[in-house]
PDB file of C-alpha atoms and ligand atoms in Angstrom:
ATOM      1  CA  UNK O1250      13.721 -25.213 -23.992  1.00  0.00           C
ATOM      2  CA  UNK O1251      16.269 -22.686 -25.141  1.00  0.00           C
ATOM      3  CA  UNK O1252      15.423 -19.038 -24.496  1.00  0.00           C
ATOM      4  CA  UNK O1253      16.812 -17.936 -27.847  1.00  0.00           C
ATOM      5  CA  UNK O1254      14.396 -20.174 -29.726  1.00  0.00           C
ATOM      6  CA  UNK O1255      12.975 -18.119 -32.619  1.00  0.00           C
ATOM      7  CA  UNK O1256       9.152 -18.111 -32.731  1.00  0.00           C
ATOM      8  CA  UNK O1257       7.656 -18.761 -36.160  1.00  0.00           C
ATOM      9  CA  UNK O1258       5.537 -15.580 -36.170  1.00  0.00           C
ATOM     10  CA  UNK O1259       7.226 -12.162 -36.104  1.00  0.00           C
ATOM     11  CA  UNK O1260       4.539 -10.499 -33.854  1.00  0.00           C
ATOM     12  CA  UNK O1261       5.151 -13.202 -31.239  1.00  0.00           C
ATOM     13  CA  UNK O1262       8.853 -12.451 -31.224  1.00  0.00           C
ATOM     14  CA  UNK O1263       8.121  -8.731 -30.969  1.00  0.00           C
ATOM     15  CA  UNK O1264       5.832  -9.105 -27.925  1.00  0.00           C
ATOM     16  CA  UNK O1265       8.339 -11.416 -26.205  1.00  0.00           C
ATOM     17  CA  UNK O1266      11.007  -8.791 -26.831  1.00  0.00           C
ATOM     18  CA  UNK O1267       8.862  -5.932 -25.427  1.00  0.00           C
ATOM     19  CA  UNK O1268       7.858  -7.872 -22.300  1.00  0.00           C
ATOM     20  CA  UNK O1269      11.442  -8.988 -21.755  1.00  0.00           C
ATOM     21  CA  UNK O1270      12.510  -5.340 -21.501  1.00  0.00           C
ATOM     22  CA  UNK O1271      10.193  -4.789 -18.496  1.00  0.00           C
ATOM     23  CA  UNK O1272      11.816  -4.907 -15.041  1.00  0.00           C
ATOM     24  CA  UNK O1273      11.562  -8.276 -13.285  1.00  0.00           C
ATOM     25  CA  UNK O1274      10.522 -10.187 -16.422  1.00  0.00           C
ATOM     26  CA  UNK O1275      13.129 -12.567 -17.803  1.00  0.00           C
ATOM     27  CA  UNK O1276      13.052 -14.258 -21.226  1.00  0.00           C
ATOM     28  CA  UNK O1277      11.166 -17.319 -19.914  1.00  0.00           C
ATOM     29  CA  UNK O1278       8.401 -15.218 -18.304  1.00  0.00           C
ATOM     30  CA  UNK O1279       8.205 -13.056 -21.413  1.00  0.00           C
ATOM     31  CA  UNK O1280       7.601 -16.169 -23.511  1.00  0.00           C
ATOM     32  CA  UNK O1281       5.031 -17.557 -21.075  1.00  0.00           C
ATOM     33  CA  UNK O1282       3.090 -14.249 -20.946  1.00  0.00           C
ATOM     34  CA  UNK O1283       3.152 -13.914 -24.715  1.00  0.00           C
ATOM     35  CA  UNK O1284       1.705 -17.381 -25.307  1.00  0.00           C
ATOM     36  CA  UNK O1285      -0.817 -16.777 -22.517  1.00  0.00           C
ATOM     37  CA  UNK O1286      -2.030 -13.612 -24.292  1.00  0.00           C
ATOM     38  CA  UNK O1287      -2.128 -15.476 -27.580  1.00  0.00           C
ATOM     39  CA  UNK O1288      -4.544 -18.005 -26.053  1.00  0.00           C
ATOM     40  CA  UNK O1289      -6.599 -15.386 -24.156  1.00  0.00           C
ATOM     41  CA  UNK O1290      -9.858 -13.959 -25.594  1.00  0.00           C
ATOM     42  CA  UNK O1291      -9.319 -10.914 -27.823  1.00  0.00           C
ATOM     43  CA  UNK O1292     -11.137  -8.627 -25.302  1.00  0.00           C
ATOM     44  CA  UNK O1293      -8.685  -9.611 -22.552  1.00  0.00           C
ATOM     45  CA  UNK O1294      -5.672  -8.694 -24.648  1.00  0.00           C
ATOM     46  CA  UNK O1295      -7.365  -5.496 -25.837  1.00  0.00           C
ATOM     47  CA  UNK O1296      -8.147  -4.490 -22.221  1.00  0.00           C
ATOM     48  CA  UNK O1297      -4.453  -4.850 -21.357  1.00  0.00           C
ATOM     49  CA  UNK O1298      -3.382  -2.768 -24.346  1.00  0.00           C
ATOM     50  CA  UNK O1299      -5.994  -0.121 -23.483  1.00  0.00           C
ATOM     51  CA  UNK O1300      -4.896  -0.014 -19.797  1.00  0.00           C
ATOM     52  CA  UNK O1301      -1.314   0.618 -20.886  1.00  0.00           C
ATOM     53  CA  UNK O1302      -2.459   3.362 -23.285  1.00  0.00           C
ATOM     54  CA  UNK O1303      -4.588   5.003 -20.556  1.00  0.00           C
ATOM     55  CA  UNK O1304      -1.755   5.311 -18.007  1.00  0.00           C
ATOM     56  CA  UNK O1305       0.357   7.036 -20.624  1.00  0.00           C
ATOM     57  CA  UNK O1306      -2.411   9.356 -21.846  1.00  0.00           C
ATOM     58  CA  UNK O1307      -4.372  10.186 -18.692  1.00  0.00           C
ATOM     59  CA  UNK O1308      -1.818  10.203 -15.881  1.00  0.00           C
ATOM     60  CA  UNK O1309       0.368  13.203 -15.174  1.00  0.00           C
ATOM     61  CA  UNK O1310       2.066  14.723 -12.124  1.00  0.00           C
ATOM     62  CA  UNK O1311       0.187  16.635  -9.425  1.00  0.00           C
ATOM     63  CA  UNK O1312       1.403  20.239  -9.551  1.00  0.00           C
ATOM     64  CA  UNK O1313       1.671  20.329  -5.734  1.00  0.00           C
ATOM     65  CA  UNK O1314       3.132  17.004  -4.562  1.00  0.00           C
ATOM     66  CA  UNK O1315       4.315  15.607  -7.936  1.00  0.00           C
ATOM     67  CA  UNK O1316       2.561  12.287  -7.333  1.00  0.00           C
ATOM     68  CA  UNK O1317       1.044  10.512 -10.351  1.00  0.00           C
ATOM     69  CA  UNK O1318      -2.544  11.611 -10.798  1.00  0.00           C
ATOM     70  CA  UNK O1319      -5.451  11.762 -13.233  1.00  0.00           C
ATOM     71  CA  UNK O1320      -6.875  14.876 -11.561  1.00  0.00           C
ATOM     72  CA  UNK O1321      -5.326  18.214 -10.704  1.00  0.00           C
ATOM     73  CA  UNK O1322      -4.427  18.565  -7.877  1.00  0.00           C
ATOM     74  CA  UNK O1323      -4.293  14.899  -6.857  1.00  0.00           C
ATOM     75  CA  UNK O1324      -6.891  13.299  -4.547  1.00  0.00           C
ATOM     76  CA  UNK O1325      -4.488  13.404  -1.575  1.00  0.00           C
ATOM     77  CA  UNK O1326      -3.633  17.119  -1.922  1.00  0.00           C
ATOM     78  CA  UNK O1327      -7.347  17.876  -2.423  1.00  0.00           C
ATOM     79  CA  UNK O1328      -8.476  15.956   0.672  1.00  0.00           C
ATOM     80  CA  UNK O1329      -9.544  18.418   3.387  1.00  0.00           C
ATOM     81  CA  UNK O1330      -9.618  15.627   5.974  1.00  0.00           C
ATOM     82  CA  UNK O1331      -5.876  15.135   5.697  1.00  0.00           C
ATOM     83  CA  UNK O1332      -3.301  16.963   7.785  1.00  0.00           C
ATOM     84  CA  UNK O1333      -1.927  19.668   5.498  1.00  0.00           C
ATOM     85  CA  UNK O1334       0.767  20.645   8.004  1.00  0.00           C
ATOM     86  CA  UNK O1335       2.785  17.433   7.542  1.00  0.00           C
ATOM     87  CA  UNK O1336       4.672  16.436   4.408  1.00  0.00           C
ATOM     88  CA  UNK O1337       6.221  13.004   3.913  1.00  0.00           C
ATOM     89  CA  UNK O1338       9.068  13.110   1.381  1.00  0.00           C
ATOM     90  CA  UNK O1339       9.476   9.999  -0.788  1.00  0.00           C
ATOM     91  CA  UNK O1340      11.696   9.069  -3.712  1.00  0.00           C
ATOM     92  CA  UNK O1341       9.109   7.850  -6.238  1.00  0.00           C
ATOM     93  CA  UNK O1342       5.309   7.845  -6.655  1.00  0.00           C
ATOM     94  CA  UNK O1343       5.304   4.068  -6.046  1.00  0.00           C
ATOM     95  CA  UNK O1344       6.594   4.671  -2.482  1.00  0.00           C
ATOM     96  CA  UNK O1345       3.294   6.328  -1.568  1.00  0.00           C
ATOM     97  CA  UNK O1346       1.393   3.045  -2.002  1.00  0.00           C
ATOM     98  CA  UNK O1347       2.878   1.146   0.998  1.00  0.00           C
ATOM     99  CA  UNK O1348       2.538   4.248   3.220  1.00  0.00           C
ATOM    100  CA  UNK O1349      -1.128   4.665   2.273  1.00  0.00           C
ATOM    101  CA  UNK O1350      -1.724   0.957   2.817  1.00  0.00           C
ATOM    102  CA  UNK O1351      -0.740   1.317   6.498  1.00  0.00           C
ATOM    103  CA  UNK O1352      -3.650   3.812   6.974  1.00  0.00           C
ATOM    104  CA  UNK O1353      -1.495   5.340   9.726  1.00  0.00           C
ATOM    105  CA  UNK O1354      -0.373   8.374   7.772  1.00  0.00           C
ATOM    106  CA  UNK O1355      -2.816  11.235   7.264  1.00  0.00           C
ATOM    107  CA  UNK O1356      -0.538  13.995   6.011  1.00  0.00           C
ATOM    108  CA  UNK O1357       0.526  15.014   2.513  1.00  0.00           C
ATOM    109  CA  UNK O1358       3.435  13.847   0.345  1.00  0.00           C
ATOM    110  CA  UNK O1359       6.211  15.236  -1.785  1.00  0.00           C
ATOM    111  CA  UNK O1360       7.790  13.092  -4.498  1.00  0.00           C
ATOM    112  CA  UNK O1361      11.454  13.827  -5.287  1.00  0.00           C
ATOM    113  CA  UNK O1362      11.523  11.693  -8.458  1.00  0.00           C
ATOM    114  CA  UNK O1363      14.894  10.185  -7.655  1.00  0.00           C
ATOM    115  CA  UNK O1364      17.735  10.239  -5.157  1.00  0.00           C
ATOM    116  CA  UNK O1365      21.138  11.851  -5.104  1.00  0.00           C
ATOM    117  CA  UNK O1366      23.407   9.282  -6.772  1.00  0.00           C
ATOM    118  CA  UNK O1367      26.778  10.750  -7.787  1.00  0.00           C
ATOM    119  CA  UNK O1368      27.832   7.428  -9.365  1.00  0.00           C
ATOM    120  CA  UNK O1369      24.925   7.788 -11.835  1.00  0.00           C
ATOM    121  CA  UNK O1370      25.548  11.498 -12.289  1.00  0.00           C
ATOM    122  CA  UNK O1371      22.370  12.472 -10.403  1.00  0.00           C
ATOM    123  CA  UNK O1372      22.803  15.559  -8.244  1.00  0.00           C
ATOM    124  CA  UNK O1373      20.287  17.541  -6.167  1.00  0.00           C
ATOM    125  CA  UNK O1374      19.370  19.709  -9.166  1.00  0.00           C
ATOM    126  CA  UNK O1375      17.891  16.669 -10.923  1.00  0.00           C
ATOM    127  CA  UNK O1376      15.424  16.126  -8.056  1.00  0.00           C
ATOM    128  CA  UNK O1377      12.219  18.079  -7.320  1.00  0.00           C
ATOM    129  CA  UNK O1378      13.753  19.795  -4.280  1.00  0.00           C
ATOM    130  CA  UNK O1379      12.994  23.368  -5.390  1.00  0.00           C
ATOM    131  CA  UNK O1380       9.297  22.512  -5.417  1.00  0.00           C
ATOM    132  CA  UNK O1381       9.563  21.104  -1.875  1.00  0.00           C
ATOM    133  CA  UNK O1382      11.282  24.223  -0.560  1.00  0.00           C
ATOM    134  CA  UNK O1383       8.670  26.515  -2.034  1.00  0.00           C
ATOM    135  CA  UNK O1384       5.940  24.464  -0.320  1.00  0.00           C
ATOM    136  CA  UNK O1385       7.820  24.761   2.978  1.00  0.00           C
ATOM    137  CA  UNK O1386       8.425  28.474   2.513  1.00  0.00           C
ATOM    138  CA  UNK O1387       4.675  28.990   2.092  1.00  0.00           C
ATOM    139  CA  UNK O1388       4.581  28.647   5.877  1.00  0.00           C
ATOM    140  CA  UNK O1389       1.807  26.197   6.824  1.00  0.00           C
ATOM    141  CA  UNK O1390       3.969  23.059   7.139  1.00  0.00           C
ATOM    142  CA  UNK O1391       5.163  22.155  10.641  1.00  0.00           C
ATOM    143  CA  UNK O1392       6.678  18.689  10.104  1.00  0.00           C
ATOM    144  CA  UNK O1393       8.617  17.038   7.293  1.00  0.00           C
ATOM    145  CA  UNK O1394       9.085  13.256   7.416  1.00  0.00           C
ATOM    146  CA  UNK O1395      12.078  12.071   5.405  1.00  0.00           C
ATOM    147  CA  UNK O1396      10.983   8.706   3.998  1.00  0.00           C
ATOM    148  CA  UNK O1397      13.691   8.081   1.431  1.00  0.00           C
ATOM    149  CA  UNK O1398      14.778   4.435   1.207  1.00  0.00           C
ATOM    150  CA  UNK O1399      17.086   3.045   3.905  1.00  0.00           C
ATOM    151  CA  UNK O1400      20.121   2.624   1.648  1.00  0.00           C
ATOM    152  CA  UNK O1401      23.227   4.623   0.739  1.00  0.00           C
ATOM    153  CA  UNK O1402      21.574   7.008  -1.744  1.00  0.00           C
ATOM    154  CA  UNK O1403      18.425   7.367   0.365  1.00  0.00           C
ATOM    155  CA  UNK O1404      20.441   8.282   3.458  1.00  0.00           C
ATOM    156  CA  UNK O1405      22.623  10.733   1.521  1.00  0.00           C
ATOM    157  CA  UNK O1406      19.511  12.402   0.106  1.00  0.00           C
ATOM    158  CA  UNK O1407      17.896  12.606   3.562  1.00  0.00           C
ATOM    159  CA  UNK O1408      21.060  14.232   4.949  1.00  0.00           C
ATOM    160  CA  UNK O1409      21.156  16.728   2.112  1.00  0.00           C
ATOM    161  CA  UNK O1410      17.509  17.688   2.732  1.00  0.00           C
ATOM    162  CA  UNK O1411      18.145  17.889   6.466  1.00  0.00           C
ATOM    163  CA  UNK O1412      20.804  20.565   5.906  1.00  0.00           C
ATOM    164  CA  UNK O1413      18.448  22.541   3.660  1.00  0.00           C
ATOM    165  CA  UNK O1414      15.368  22.294   5.861  1.00  0.00           C
ATOM    166  CA  UNK O1415      16.929  22.657   9.355  1.00  0.00           C
ATOM    167  CA  UNK O1416      17.320  26.470   9.084  1.00  0.00           C
ATOM    168  CA  UNK O1417      13.588  26.806   8.325  1.00  0.00           C
ATOM    169  CA  UNK O1418      12.679  25.816  11.897  1.00  0.00           C
ATOM    170  CA  UNK O1419      10.350  23.004  10.772  1.00  0.00           C
ATOM    171  CA  UNK O1420      10.254  19.728  12.735  1.00  0.00           C
ATOM    172  CA  UNK O1421      12.207  17.162  10.765  1.00  0.00           C
ATOM    173  CA  UNK O1422      11.790  13.415  11.298  1.00  0.00           C
ATOM    174  CA  UNK O1423      13.134  10.232   9.703  1.00  0.00           C
ATOM    175  CA  UNK O1424      11.301   6.884   9.608  1.00  0.00           C
ATOM    176  CA  UNK O1425      12.466   4.739  12.534  1.00  0.00           C
ATOM    177  CA  UNK O1426      15.070   2.028  12.107  1.00  0.00           C
ATOM    178  CA  UNK O1427      13.572  -1.401  11.683  1.00  0.00           C
ATOM    179  CA  UNK O1428      13.123  -1.047   7.969  1.00  0.00           C
ATOM    180  CA  UNK O1429      15.657  -3.456   6.503  1.00  0.00           C
ATOM    181  CA  UNK O1430      18.763  -1.531   5.468  1.00  0.00           C
ATOM    182  CA  UNK O1431      19.342  -1.669   1.735  1.00  0.00           C
ATOM    183  CA  UNK O1432      15.672  -2.441   1.177  1.00  0.00           C
ATOM    184  CA  UNK O1433      13.009  -0.439  -0.606  1.00  0.00           C
ATOM    185  CA  UNK O1434       9.978   1.160   1.018  1.00  0.00           C
ATOM    186  CA  UNK O1435       8.067  -0.392  -1.834  1.00  0.00           C
ATOM    187  CA  UNK O1436       8.635  -3.894  -0.407  1.00  0.00           C
ATOM    188  CA  UNK O1437       8.201  -3.128   3.304  1.00  0.00           C
ATOM    189  CA  UNK O1438       5.321  -4.943   4.967  1.00  0.00           C
ATOM    190  CA  UNK O1439       2.481  -2.945   6.568  1.00  0.00           C
ATOM    191  CA  UNK O1440       3.394  -3.740  10.178  1.00  0.00           C
ATOM    192  CA  UNK O1441       7.065  -2.801   9.816  1.00  0.00           C
ATOM    193  CA  UNK O1442       6.165   0.374   7.976  1.00  0.00           C
ATOM    194  CA  UNK O1443       3.473   1.359  10.495  1.00  0.00           C
ATOM    195  CA  UNK O1444       5.999   0.918  13.310  1.00  0.00           C
ATOM    196  CA  UNK O1445       8.611   2.914  11.413  1.00  0.00           C
ATOM    197  CA  UNK O1446       6.079   5.735  10.983  1.00  0.00           C
ATOM    198  CA  UNK O1447       4.945   5.742  14.607  1.00  0.00           C
ATOM    199  CA  UNK O1448       8.500   5.523  15.900  1.00  0.00           C
ATOM    200  CA  UNK O1449       9.840   8.233  13.609  1.00  0.00           C
ATOM    201  CA  UNK O1450      12.649  10.206  15.185  1.00  0.00           C
ATOM    202  CA  UNK O1451      13.648  13.837  15.112  1.00  0.00           C
ATOM    203  CA  UNK O1452      16.790  14.479  13.112  1.00  0.00           C
TER     204      UNK O1452
HETATM  205 ZN1   ZN J1037      -0.779  16.068  -4.943  1.00  0.00          ZN
END
């Protein structure tokens, strides 16, 4: 079956096109999903459309940690049981999921919304670093865990933050080695990530 086969109905072609633009979905998967939805009951397809609409309409960024949330502040920042003196710095909201899954981390987060990547024209000013510094300057934080991804941009970003935060006299740690270099936090398994958290080292 050729992937550039033209479906007979325009809406089918349109859905294939939209799905194909999503990350990780090639033309074959886009076709398969489209025909699956075509066969599915109308309520199923409507529930999917409604779920997509809801994330766009109801989810925004927490004003404190900049994580995705449907309440303000987010459930993590609001949680009195959590350790408000520790902040774990991550690249993207999705990176919080694997860390929460370990159930080993009880502190708060800060989402940078990117990494320093000169090749893509992304400098420190494009990241939410100002917001992090004002949280640290408020005075109640005693440890910052740098949990950017273990790759070139992640390391460069961690080093940049290290230079900024060191003068503040706050304990600064980096997730332990053992996370596969070049990999994403997002794909780390629970055990590896738990170990990396427990074995975090001062920088
Ligand atoms: Zn928050």
